[in-house]
mmCIF file of C-alpha atoms and ligand atoms in Angstrom:
data_model
loop_
_atom_site.group_PDB
_atom_site.id
_atom_site.type_symbol
_atom_site.label_atom_id
_atom_site.label_comp_id
_atom_site.label_asym_id
_atom_site.label_seq_id
_atom_site.Cartn_x
_atom_site.Cartn_y
_atom_site.Cartn_z
ATOM 1 C CA UNK A 1 29.774 2.483 21.754
ATOM 2 C CA UNK A 2 31.145 5.472 19.872
ATOM 3 C CA UNK A 3 34.564 4.809 21.288
ATOM 4 C CA UNK A 4 34.604 1.458 19.613
ATOM 5 C CA UNK A 5 33.862 3.028 16.268
ATOM 6 C CA UNK A 6 36.200 5.997 16.482
ATOM 7 C CA UNK A 7 39.678 6.439 17.892
ATOM 8 C CA UNK A 8 40.860 9.664 19.515
ATOM 9 C CA UNK A 9 42.094 11.045 16.243
ATOM 10 C CA UNK A 10 38.856 10.065 14.501
ATOM 11 C CA UNK A 11 40.417 6.995 12.905
ATOM 12 C CA UNK A 12 39.453 3.394 13.575
ATOM 13 C CA UNK A 13 40.383 1.872 16.921
ATOM 14 C CA UNK A 14 42.302 -1.357 17.173
ATOM 15 C CA UNK A 15 40.487 -3.840 19.334
ATOM 16 C CA UNK A 16 43.653 -4.516 21.291
ATOM 17 C CA UNK A 17 43.757 -0.864 22.355
ATOM 18 C CA UNK A 18 40.185 -0.946 23.577
ATOM 19 C CA UNK A 19 40.782 -4.094 25.557
ATOM 20 C CA UNK A 20 43.930 -2.590 26.973
ATOM 21 C CA UNK A 21 42.089 0.510 28.062
ATOM 22 C CA UNK A 22 39.357 -1.526 29.754
ATOM 23 C CA UNK A 23 41.896 -3.687 31.489
ATOM 24 C CA UNK A 24 43.878 -0.739 32.788
ATOM 25 C CA UNK A 25 40.845 1.240 34.003
ATOM 26 C CA UNK A 26 40.373 1.262 37.768
ATOM 27 C CA UNK A 27 38.237 -1.673 38.833
ATOM 28 C CA UNK A 28 34.577 -0.744 39.451
ATOM 29 C CA UNK A 29 33.316 -1.141 42.995
ATOM 30 C CA UNK A 30 30.892 -3.981 43.815
ATOM 31 C CA UNK A 31 28.167 -1.355 44.078
ATOM 32 C CA UNK A 32 28.892 -0.058 40.596
ATOM 33 C CA UNK A 33 29.059 -3.591 39.215
ATOM 34 C CA UNK A 34 25.699 -4.656 40.590
ATOM 35 C CA UNK A 35 23.412 -1.856 39.640
ATOM 36 C CA UNK A 36 19.633 -1.887 39.429
ATOM 37 C CA UNK A 37 17.711 -0.705 36.387
ATOM 38 C CA UNK A 38 14.777 1.350 37.645
ATOM 39 C CA UNK A 39 12.510 -0.323 35.163
ATOM 40 C CA UNK A 40 13.765 -3.877 34.964
ATOM 41 C CA UNK A 41 15.572 -4.616 38.200
ATOM 42 C CA UNK A 42 19.093 -5.919 38.933
ATOM 43 C CA UNK A 43 21.607 -5.976 36.081
ATOM 44 C CA UNK A 44 24.426 -8.493 36.440
ATOM 45 C CA UNK A 45 28.027 -7.520 35.663
ATOM 46 C CA UNK A 46 29.693 -8.714 32.480
ATOM 47 C CA UNK A 47 32.762 -10.891 32.748
ATOM 48 C CA UNK A 48 35.596 -10.423 30.281
ATOM 49 C CA UNK A 49 37.122 -13.861 29.942
ATOM 50 C CA UNK A 50 40.271 -15.199 28.489
ATOM 51 C CA UNK A 51 39.884 -18.344 26.391
ATOM 52 C CA UNK A 52 42.385 -20.960 25.270
ATOM 53 C CA UNK A 53 42.585 -22.301 21.714
ATOM 54 C CA UNK A 54 39.910 -24.909 22.494
ATOM 55 C CA UNK A 55 37.485 -22.222 23.588
ATOM 56 C CA UNK A 56 37.719 -23.036 27.299
ATOM 57 C CA UNK A 57 37.747 -20.207 29.806
ATOM 58 C CA UNK A 58 41.230 -19.773 31.204
ATOM 59 C CA UNK A 59 40.353 -17.031 33.636
ATOM 60 C CA UNK A 60 38.088 -14.049 34.209
ATOM 61 C CA UNK A 61 40.168 -11.001 33.306
ATOM 62 C CA UNK A 62 37.805 -8.460 34.648
ATOM 63 C CA UNK A 63 34.230 -7.691 35.506
ATOM 64 C CA UNK A 64 32.547 -4.583 34.154
ATOM 65 C CA UNK A 65 29.158 -2.946 34.599
ATOM 66 C CA UNK A 66 26.576 -4.697 32.432
ATOM 67 C CA UNK A 67 23.958 -2.986 30.358
ATOM 68 C CA UNK A 68 20.297 -3.734 30.947
ATOM 69 C CA UNK A 69 19.270 -6.210 28.256
ATOM 70 C CA UNK A 70 15.599 -5.293 28.582
ATOM 71 C CA UNK A 71 16.396 -1.583 28.098
ATOM 72 C CA UNK A 72 18.522 -2.419 25.075
ATOM 73 C CA UNK A 73 15.707 -4.503 23.600
ATOM 74 C CA UNK A 74 13.280 -1.653 24.187
ATOM 75 C CA UNK A 75 15.577 0.848 22.511
ATOM 76 C CA UNK A 76 15.971 -1.485 19.570
ATOM 77 C CA UNK A 77 12.197 -1.952 19.314
ATOM 78 C CA UNK A 78 11.695 1.824 19.413
ATOM 79 C CA UNK A 79 14.329 2.308 16.740
ATOM 80 C CA UNK A 80 12.587 -0.266 14.550
ATOM 81 C CA UNK A 81 9.175 1.292 15.121
ATOM 82 C CA UNK A 82 10.555 4.721 14.147
ATOM 83 C CA UNK A 83 12.165 3.232 11.057
ATOM 84 C CA UNK A 84 8.917 1.459 10.112
ATOM 85 C CA UNK A 85 6.987 4.713 10.573
ATOM 86 C CA UNK A 86 9.448 6.565 8.343
ATOM 87 C CA UNK A 87 9.286 3.828 5.730
ATOM 88 C CA UNK A 88 5.494 4.005 5.792
ATOM 89 C CA UNK A 89 5.613 7.791 5.249
ATOM 90 C CA UNK A 90 8.081 7.348 2.402
ATOM 91 C CA UNK A 91 5.808 4.740 0.831
ATOM 92 C CA UNK A 92 2.751 6.974 1.107
ATOM 93 C CA UNK A 93 4.702 9.833 -0.482
ATOM 94 C CA UNK A 94 5.749 7.566 -3.352
ATOM 95 C CA UNK A 95 2.124 6.579 -3.925
ATOM 96 C CA UNK A 96 0.952 10.188 -3.731
ATOM 97 C CA UNK A 97 3.537 11.029 -6.406
ATOM 98 C CA UNK A 98 2.713 8.094 -8.690
ATOM 99 C CA UNK A 99 -1.067 8.398 -8.252
ATOM 100 C CA UNK A 100 -1.775 12.067 -7.525
ATOM 101 C CA UNK A 101 -5.052 12.751 -5.752
ATOM 102 C CA UNK A 102 -5.602 15.688 -8.116
ATOM 103 C CA UNK A 103 -6.097 13.173 -10.948
ATOM 104 C CA UNK A 104 -9.391 12.248 -9.309
ATOM 105 C CA UNK A 105 -10.803 15.719 -9.882
ATOM 106 C CA UNK A 106 -14.131 16.158 -8.080
ATOM 107 C CA UNK A 107 -14.101 12.502 -7.080
ATOM 108 C CA UNK A 108 -11.459 13.255 -4.442
ATOM 109 C CA UNK A 109 -14.246 14.803 -2.316
ATOM 110 C CA UNK A 110 -16.727 11.915 -2.572
ATOM 111 C CA UNK A 111 -17.708 10.050 0.592
ATOM 112 C CA UNK A 112 -20.107 7.218 1.377
ATOM 113 C CA UNK A 113 -22.107 9.616 3.541
ATOM 114 C CA UNK A 114 -22.893 11.963 0.673
ATOM 115 C CA UNK A 115 -24.076 9.090 -1.526
ATOM 116 C CA UNK A 116 -27.873 9.103 -1.741
ATOM 117 C CA UNK A 117 -29.565 5.709 -1.374
ATOM 118 C CA UNK A 118 -31.344 6.059 -4.714
ATOM 119 C CA UNK A 119 -33.475 3.347 -6.301
ATOM 120 C CA UNK A 120 -31.196 0.727 -7.806
ATOM 121 C CA UNK A 121 -28.051 2.007 -6.076
ATOM 122 C CA UNK A 122 -28.741 0.652 -2.588
ATOM 123 C CA UNK A 123 -27.124 -2.763 -3.103
ATOM 124 C CA UNK A 124 -23.976 -1.114 -4.433
ATOM 125 C CA UNK A 125 -23.948 1.333 -1.516
ATOM 126 C CA UNK A 126 -24.339 -1.534 0.983
ATOM 127 C CA UNK A 127 -21.545 -3.491 -0.681
ATOM 128 C CA UNK A 128 -19.301 -0.420 -0.561
ATOM 129 C CA UNK A 129 -20.129 0.055 3.134
ATOM 130 C CA UNK A 130 -19.224 -3.564 3.858
ATOM 131 C CA UNK A 131 -15.967 -3.116 1.963
ATOM 132 C CA UNK A 132 -15.236 0.055 3.958
ATOM 133 C CA UNK A 133 -15.865 -1.731 7.256
ATOM 134 C CA UNK A 134 -13.440 -4.445 6.187
ATOM 135 C CA UNK A 135 -10.574 -2.100 5.345
ATOM 136 C CA UNK A 136 -7.619 -2.540 5.389
ATOM 137 C CA UNK A 137 -8.427 -6.189 4.606
ATOM 138 C CA UNK A 138 -11.984 -6.629 3.330
ATOM 139 C CA UNK A 139 -13.196 -10.186 2.805
ATOM 140 C CA UNK A 140 -13.484 -10.872 -0.049
ATOM 141 C CA UNK A 141 -10.914 -8.280 -1.029
ATOM 142 C CA UNK A 142 -12.605 -7.058 -4.181
ATOM 143 C CA UNK A 143 -15.670 -5.080 -5.195
ATOM 144 C CA UNK A 144 -16.836 -4.736 -8.787
ATOM 145 C CA UNK A 145 -19.668 -2.332 -9.523
ATOM 146 C CA UNK A 146 -21.133 -2.262 -12.995
ATOM 147 C CA UNK A 147 -23.992 -0.367 -14.565
ATOM 148 C CA UNK A 148 -24.965 2.387 -16.910
ATOM 149 C CA UNK A 149 -23.162 5.725 -17.060
ATOM 150 C CA UNK A 150 -23.613 8.346 -14.370
ATOM 151 C CA UNK A 151 -25.238 6.243 -11.663
ATOM 152 C CA UNK A 152 -22.551 6.620 -9.003
ATOM 153 C CA UNK A 153 -20.081 3.792 -9.599
ATOM 154 C CA UNK A 154 -17.020 6.033 -9.574
ATOM 155 C CA UNK A 155 -18.468 7.978 -6.664
ATOM 156 C CA UNK A 156 -18.553 4.816 -4.549
ATOM 157 C CA UNK A 157 -15.094 3.709 -5.668
ATOM 158 C CA UNK A 158 -13.722 7.186 -4.922
ATOM 159 C CA UNK A 159 -15.345 7.229 -1.482
ATOM 160 C CA UNK A 160 -13.481 3.999 -0.692
ATOM 161 C CA UNK A 161 -10.198 5.344 -2.058
ATOM 162 C CA UNK A 162 -10.593 8.540 -0.018
ATOM 163 C CA UNK A 163 -11.403 6.582 3.116
ATOM 164 C CA UNK A 164 -8.402 4.309 2.598
ATOM 165 C CA UNK A 165 -6.152 7.348 2.194
ATOM 166 C CA UNK A 166 -7.453 8.766 5.450
ATOM 167 C CA UNK A 167 -6.533 5.410 7.015
ATOM 168 C CA UNK A 168 -2.990 5.986 5.712
ATOM 169 C CA UNK A 169 -3.171 3.177 3.198
ATOM 170 C CA UNK A 170 -1.216 3.407 -0.038
ATOM 171 C CA UNK A 171 -3.887 3.948 -2.662
ATOM 172 C CA UNK A 172 -3.551 3.644 -6.423
ATOM 173 C CA UNK A 173 -6.453 5.356 -8.172
ATOM 174 C CA UNK A 174 -6.343 4.252 -11.774
ATOM 175 C CA UNK A 175 -8.730 5.753 -14.288
ATOM 176 C CA UNK A 176 -8.132 2.917 -16.719
ATOM 177 C CA UNK A 177 -8.654 4.676 -20.082
ATOM 178 C CA UNK A 178 -6.330 7.611 -19.386
ATOM 179 C CA UNK A 179 -3.831 5.614 -17.339
ATOM 180 C CA UNK A 180 -3.373 2.946 -20.014
ATOM 181 C CA UNK A 181 -2.832 5.667 -22.595
ATOM 182 C CA UNK A 182 -0.258 7.244 -20.298
ATOM 183 C CA UNK A 183 1.492 3.891 -19.752
ATOM 184 C CA UNK A 184 1.880 3.667 -23.511
ATOM 185 C CA UNK A 185 3.927 6.876 -23.537
ATOM 186 C CA UNK A 186 6.440 5.574 -20.977
ATOM 187 C CA UNK A 187 9.707 3.719 -21.445
ATOM 188 C CA UNK A 188 9.377 0.024 -20.621
ATOM 189 C CA UNK A 189 11.172 0.241 -17.255
ATOM 190 C CA UNK A 190 9.162 3.272 -16.107
ATOM 191 C CA UNK A 191 5.999 1.511 -17.148
ATOM 192 C CA UNK A 192 6.990 -1.627 -15.262
ATOM 193 C CA UNK A 193 7.679 0.487 -12.161
ATOM 194 C CA UNK A 194 4.266 2.057 -12.291
ATOM 195 C CA UNK A 195 2.539 -1.246 -12.973
ATOM 196 C CA UNK A 196 4.436 -2.771 -10.085
ATOM 197 C CA UNK A 197 3.361 0.070 -7.817
ATOM 198 C CA UNK A 198 -0.272 -0.383 -8.813
ATOM 199 C CA UNK A 199 0.096 -4.129 -8.286
ATOM 200 C CA UNK A 200 1.405 -3.661 -4.733
ATOM 201 C CA UNK A 201 -0.855 -0.829 -3.521
ATOM 202 C CA UNK A 202 -2.851 -1.394 -0.323
ATOM 203 C CA UNK A 203 -5.927 -0.510 -2.352
ATOM 204 C CA UNK A 204 -6.171 -0.420 -6.131
ATOM 205 C CA UNK A 205 -9.122 1.171 -7.878
ATOM 206 C CA UNK A 206 -9.589 0.363 -11.551
ATOM 207 C CA UNK A 207 -12.110 2.976 -12.590
ATOM 208 C CA UNK A 208 -13.939 2.450 -15.874
ATOM 209 C CA UNK A 209 -12.285 -0.844 -16.705
ATOM 210 C CA UNK A 210 -12.573 -1.562 -20.442
ATOM 211 C CA UNK A 211 -13.329 2.076 -21.216
ATOM 212 C CA UNK A 212 -11.288 3.776 -23.924
ATOM 213 C CA UNK A 213 -9.424 2.182 -26.790
ATOM 214 C CA UNK A 214 -8.331 -1.364 -26.044
ATOM 215 C CA UNK A 215 -5.156 -2.399 -27.814
ATOM 216 C CA UNK A 216 -3.314 -5.652 -27.233
ATOM 217 C CA UNK A 217 -0.607 -4.102 -25.023
ATOM 218 C CA UNK A 218 -3.168 -2.193 -22.927
ATOM 219 C CA UNK A 219 -5.274 -5.268 -22.271
ATOM 220 C CA UNK A 220 -2.061 -7.165 -21.570
ATOM 221 C CA UNK A 221 -1.114 -4.651 -18.863
ATOM 222 C CA UNK A 222 -4.596 -4.907 -17.375
ATOM 223 C CA UNK A 223 -4.343 -8.665 -17.373
ATOM 224 C CA UNK A 224 -0.948 -8.513 -15.606
ATOM 225 C CA UNK A 225 -2.321 -6.085 -13.052
ATOM 226 C CA UNK A 226 -5.487 -8.026 -12.302
ATOM 227 C CA UNK A 227 -3.454 -11.214 -12.108
ATOM 228 C CA UNK A 228 -1.071 -9.572 -9.598
ATOM 229 C CA UNK A 229 -3.963 -8.368 -7.446
ATOM 230 C CA UNK A 230 -5.525 -11.816 -7.619
ATOM 231 C CA UNK A 231 -2.330 -13.593 -6.617
ATOM 232 C CA UNK A 232 -1.857 -11.186 -3.709
ATOM 233 C CA UNK A 233 -5.549 -11.426 -2.830
ATOM 234 C CA UNK A 234 -5.302 -7.669 -2.441
ATOM 235 C CA UNK A 235 -8.045 -5.049 -2.000
ATOM 236 C CA UNK A 236 -9.277 -4.014 -5.414
ATOM 237 C CA UNK A 237 -12.272 -1.956 -6.531
ATOM 238 C CA UNK A 238 -13.442 -2.007 -10.132
ATOM 239 C CA UNK A 239 -16.060 0.069 -11.914
ATOM 240 C CA UNK A 240 -17.312 -0.534 -15.421
ATOM 241 C CA UNK A 241 -20.271 0.053 -17.703
ATOM 242 C CA UNK A 242 -20.147 -3.559 -18.860
ATOM 243 C CA UNK A 243 -21.671 -6.673 -17.364
ATOM 244 C CA UNK A 244 -19.162 -9.442 -16.610
ATOM 245 C CA UNK A 245 -20.244 -11.234 -19.782
ATOM 246 C CA UNK A 246 -19.749 -8.124 -21.880
ATOM 247 C CA UNK A 247 -16.405 -7.507 -20.184
ATOM 248 C CA UNK A 248 -15.200 -10.920 -21.339
ATOM 249 C CA UNK A 249 -16.203 -10.267 -24.908
ATOM 250 C CA UNK A 250 -14.837 -6.743 -25.054
ATOM 251 C CA UNK A 251 -11.527 -7.522 -23.357
ATOM 252 C CA UNK A 252 -11.060 -10.673 -25.446
ATOM 253 C CA UNK A 253 -11.176 -8.701 -28.657
ATOM 254 C CA UNK A 254 -8.438 -6.122 -28.873
ATOM 255 C CA UNK A 255 -7.874 -3.543 -31.536
ATOM 256 C CA UNK A 256 -5.003 -4.100 -33.937
ATOM 257 C CA UNK A 257 -3.463 -1.009 -35.454
ATOM 258 C CA UNK A 258 -5.609 1.854 -36.690
ATOM 259 C CA UNK A 259 -7.610 -0.036 -39.314
ATOM 260 C CA UNK A 260 -10.313 -1.277 -36.979
ATOM 261 C CA UNK A 261 -8.986 -4.844 -37.162
ATOM 262 C CA UNK A 262 -9.430 -7.025 -34.117
ATOM 263 C CA UNK A 263 -7.718 -9.987 -32.570
ATOM 264 C CA UNK A 264 -9.067 -12.459 -30.029
ATOM 265 C CA UNK A 265 -6.592 -12.937 -27.162
ATOM 266 C CA UNK A 266 -8.510 -14.636 -24.366
ATOM 267 C CA UNK A 267 -7.255 -11.969 -21.931
ATOM 268 C CA UNK A 268 -10.869 -11.051 -21.254
ATOM 269 C CA UNK A 269 -11.599 -14.528 -19.930
ATOM 270 C CA UNK A 270 -8.477 -14.459 -17.791
ATOM 271 C CA UNK A 271 -9.289 -11.015 -16.375
ATOM 272 C CA UNK A 272 -12.957 -11.700 -15.665
ATOM 273 C CA UNK A 273 -12.311 -15.144 -14.153
ATOM 274 C CA UNK A 274 -9.930 -13.619 -11.638
ATOM 275 C CA UNK A 275 -12.170 -10.666 -10.878
ATOM 276 C CA UNK A 276 -15.141 -12.979 -10.386
ATOM 277 C CA UNK A 277 -13.261 -14.844 -7.673
ATOM 278 C CA UNK A 278 -11.679 -11.766 -6.082
ATOM 279 C CA UNK A 279 -14.742 -9.518 -6.030
ATOM 280 C CA UNK A 280 -18.250 -9.120 -4.781
ATOM 281 C CA UNK A 281 -19.998 -8.193 -8.031
ATOM 282 C CA UNK A 282 -22.902 -5.757 -7.871
ATOM 283 C CA UNK A 283 -25.094 -4.387 -10.591
ATOM 284 C CA UNK A 284 -25.918 -0.758 -9.906
ATOM 285 C CA UNK A 285 -29.261 -0.462 -11.662
ATOM 286 C CA UNK A 286 -29.883 3.176 -10.744
ATOM 287 C CA UNK A 287 -30.527 5.672 -13.505
ATOM 288 C CA UNK A 288 -28.000 8.350 -14.294
ATOM 289 C CA UNK A 289 -27.598 10.864 -11.502
ATOM 290 C CA UNK A 290 -26.096 13.257 -14.026
ATOM 291 C CA UNK A 291 -29.251 13.176 -16.110
ATOM 292 C CA UNK A 292 -31.303 13.652 -12.945
ATOM 293 C CA UNK A 293 -29.304 16.755 -12.116
ATOM 294 C CA UNK A 294 -29.689 18.057 -15.679
ATOM 295 C CA UNK A 295 -33.423 17.309 -15.522
ATOM 296 C CA UNK A 296 -33.874 19.227 -12.251
ATOM 297 C CA UNK A 297 -31.903 22.129 -13.707
ATOM 298 C CA UNK A 298 -34.249 22.202 -16.688
ATOM 299 C CA UNK A 299 -37.305 22.064 -14.441
ATOM 300 C CA UNK A 300 -35.943 24.858 -12.254
ATOM 301 C CA UNK A 301 -35.298 26.808 -15.428
ATOM 302 C CA UNK A 302 -38.875 26.183 -16.589
ATOM 303 C CA UNK A 303 -40.291 27.189 -13.207
ATOM 304 C CA UNK A 304 -38.329 30.406 -13.036
ATOM 305 C CA UNK A 305 -38.735 31.264 -16.690
HETATM 306 N N1 ATP B 401 -26.401 8.106 -5.337
HETATM 307 C C1 ATP B 401 -25.718 9.251 -5.510
HETATM 308 N N2 ATP B 401 -25.678 10.169 -4.528
HETATM 309 C C2 ATP B 401 -24.996 11.319 -4.707
HETATM 310 N N3 ATP B 401 -24.309 11.642 -5.814
HETATM 311 C C3 ATP B 401 -24.318 10.776 -6.828
HETATM 312 C C4 ATP B 401 -25.017 9.537 -6.734
HETATM 313 N N4 ATP B 401 -24.840 8.862 -7.872
HETATM 314 C C5 ATP B 401 -24.096 9.663 -8.648
HETATM 315 N N5 ATP B 401 -23.762 10.798 -8.034
HETATM 316 C C6 ATP B 401 -22.981 11.891 -8.578
HETATM 317 O O1 ATP B 401 -23.234 11.923 -9.965
HETATM 318 C C7 ATP B 401 -22.049 12.147 -10.711
HETATM 319 C C8 ATP B 401 -21.776 10.967 -11.613
HETATM 320 O O2 ATP B 401 -21.494 9.828 -10.820
HETATM 321 P P1 ATP B 401 -20.271 8.859 -11.129
HETATM 322 O O3 ATP B 401 -19.156 9.629 -11.736
HETATM 323 O O4 ATP B 401 -20.004 8.093 -9.914
HETATM 324 O O5 ATP B 401 -20.964 7.949 -12.241
HETATM 325 P P2 ATP B 401 -20.418 6.598 -12.898
HETATM 326 O O6 ATP B 401 -21.428 5.569 -12.561
HETATM 327 O O7 ATP B 401 -19.052 6.375 -12.527
HETATM 328 O O8 ATP B 401 -20.561 6.969 -14.442
HETATM 329 P P3 ATP B 401 -19.669 6.432 -15.663
HETATM 330 O O9 ATP B 401 -20.145 5.036 -15.903
HETATM 331 O O10 ATP B 401 -20.062 7.330 -16.777
HETATM 332 O O11 ATP B 401 -18.269 6.535 -15.284
HETATM 333 C C9 ATP B 401 -20.970 12.371 -9.687
HETATM 334 O O12 ATP B 401 -20.839 13.756 -9.451
HETATM 335 C C10 ATP B 401 -21.509 11.692 -8.441
HETATM 336 O O13 ATP B 401 -21.014 12.294 -7.256
HETATM 337 MG MG1 MG B 402 -17.264 6.474 -13.643
HETATM 338 ZN ZN1 ZN B 403 16.264 -1.637 32.025
#
């Protein structure tokens, strides 16, 4: 093969020269011509034919040792598998760079196993377990957990993101309030790249959807992103403090400028409609775990003091 690509002096080879060389080589013996691939059996010789202008065979110029087609196909399949593996690694590296695990803070260590089945949180835990079992393609592909602050919504979402990463899926962890602010600092093409990456992740987590300041562009980006996930029917986990009804209202009304003025866009309806179809929606009715921890700390303090 290399000989075809490179001449003796390193330059290109003229096809005529190659043909000439083949034709002037000593003829292979019958034994050499009919060899047997150890894996795939007999390999027929290849006939070099001369054709006339109409494409009819004039004569067989020469017969040469054939290559085993099955071996060639296997080599090609291996090459493709290696290339696919490399591409997968490159993709995972790109996701790790665009959505650094460190951004998750303590949440990067959350698992489903260390989630306590507290009162009110069991349905959400079960839904998260079902989602986990379904990965990489849960059915339906979405999970939306809503409820009051501190009751483990992000913990569950993070456990799923961490599991997906261990499964070598490309994960986009998006803490919506800070991420949307960050998007606003980017040039349009950089922002589009990042949005596109989030849209095409194997798993997207939108943590604390509708948290933070909602301006028209920010809600517009959310709407684009949710729409992209919906159209791809792609695994998506959402956490929020708001009920679906509240989400509609809040995302419909976006802030205009700094004066506290608002505009009604209808993006909230578009976002929630899509999420409602894409996701299993669960209300985590547990009380705040954070407050529980603070409470126990106080009690321990009282007991010891
Ligand atoms: N059922 C639980 N078992 C173990 N840890 C929990 C549980 N629920 C909450 N936690 C822990 O409590 C802390 C707060 O939980 P988390 O961040 O998931 O709350 P949240 O519902 O996302 O709150 P917010 O709405 O304010 O974002 C985290 O450290 C989390 O690991
Ligand atoms: Mg949270
Ligand atoms: Zn073979």
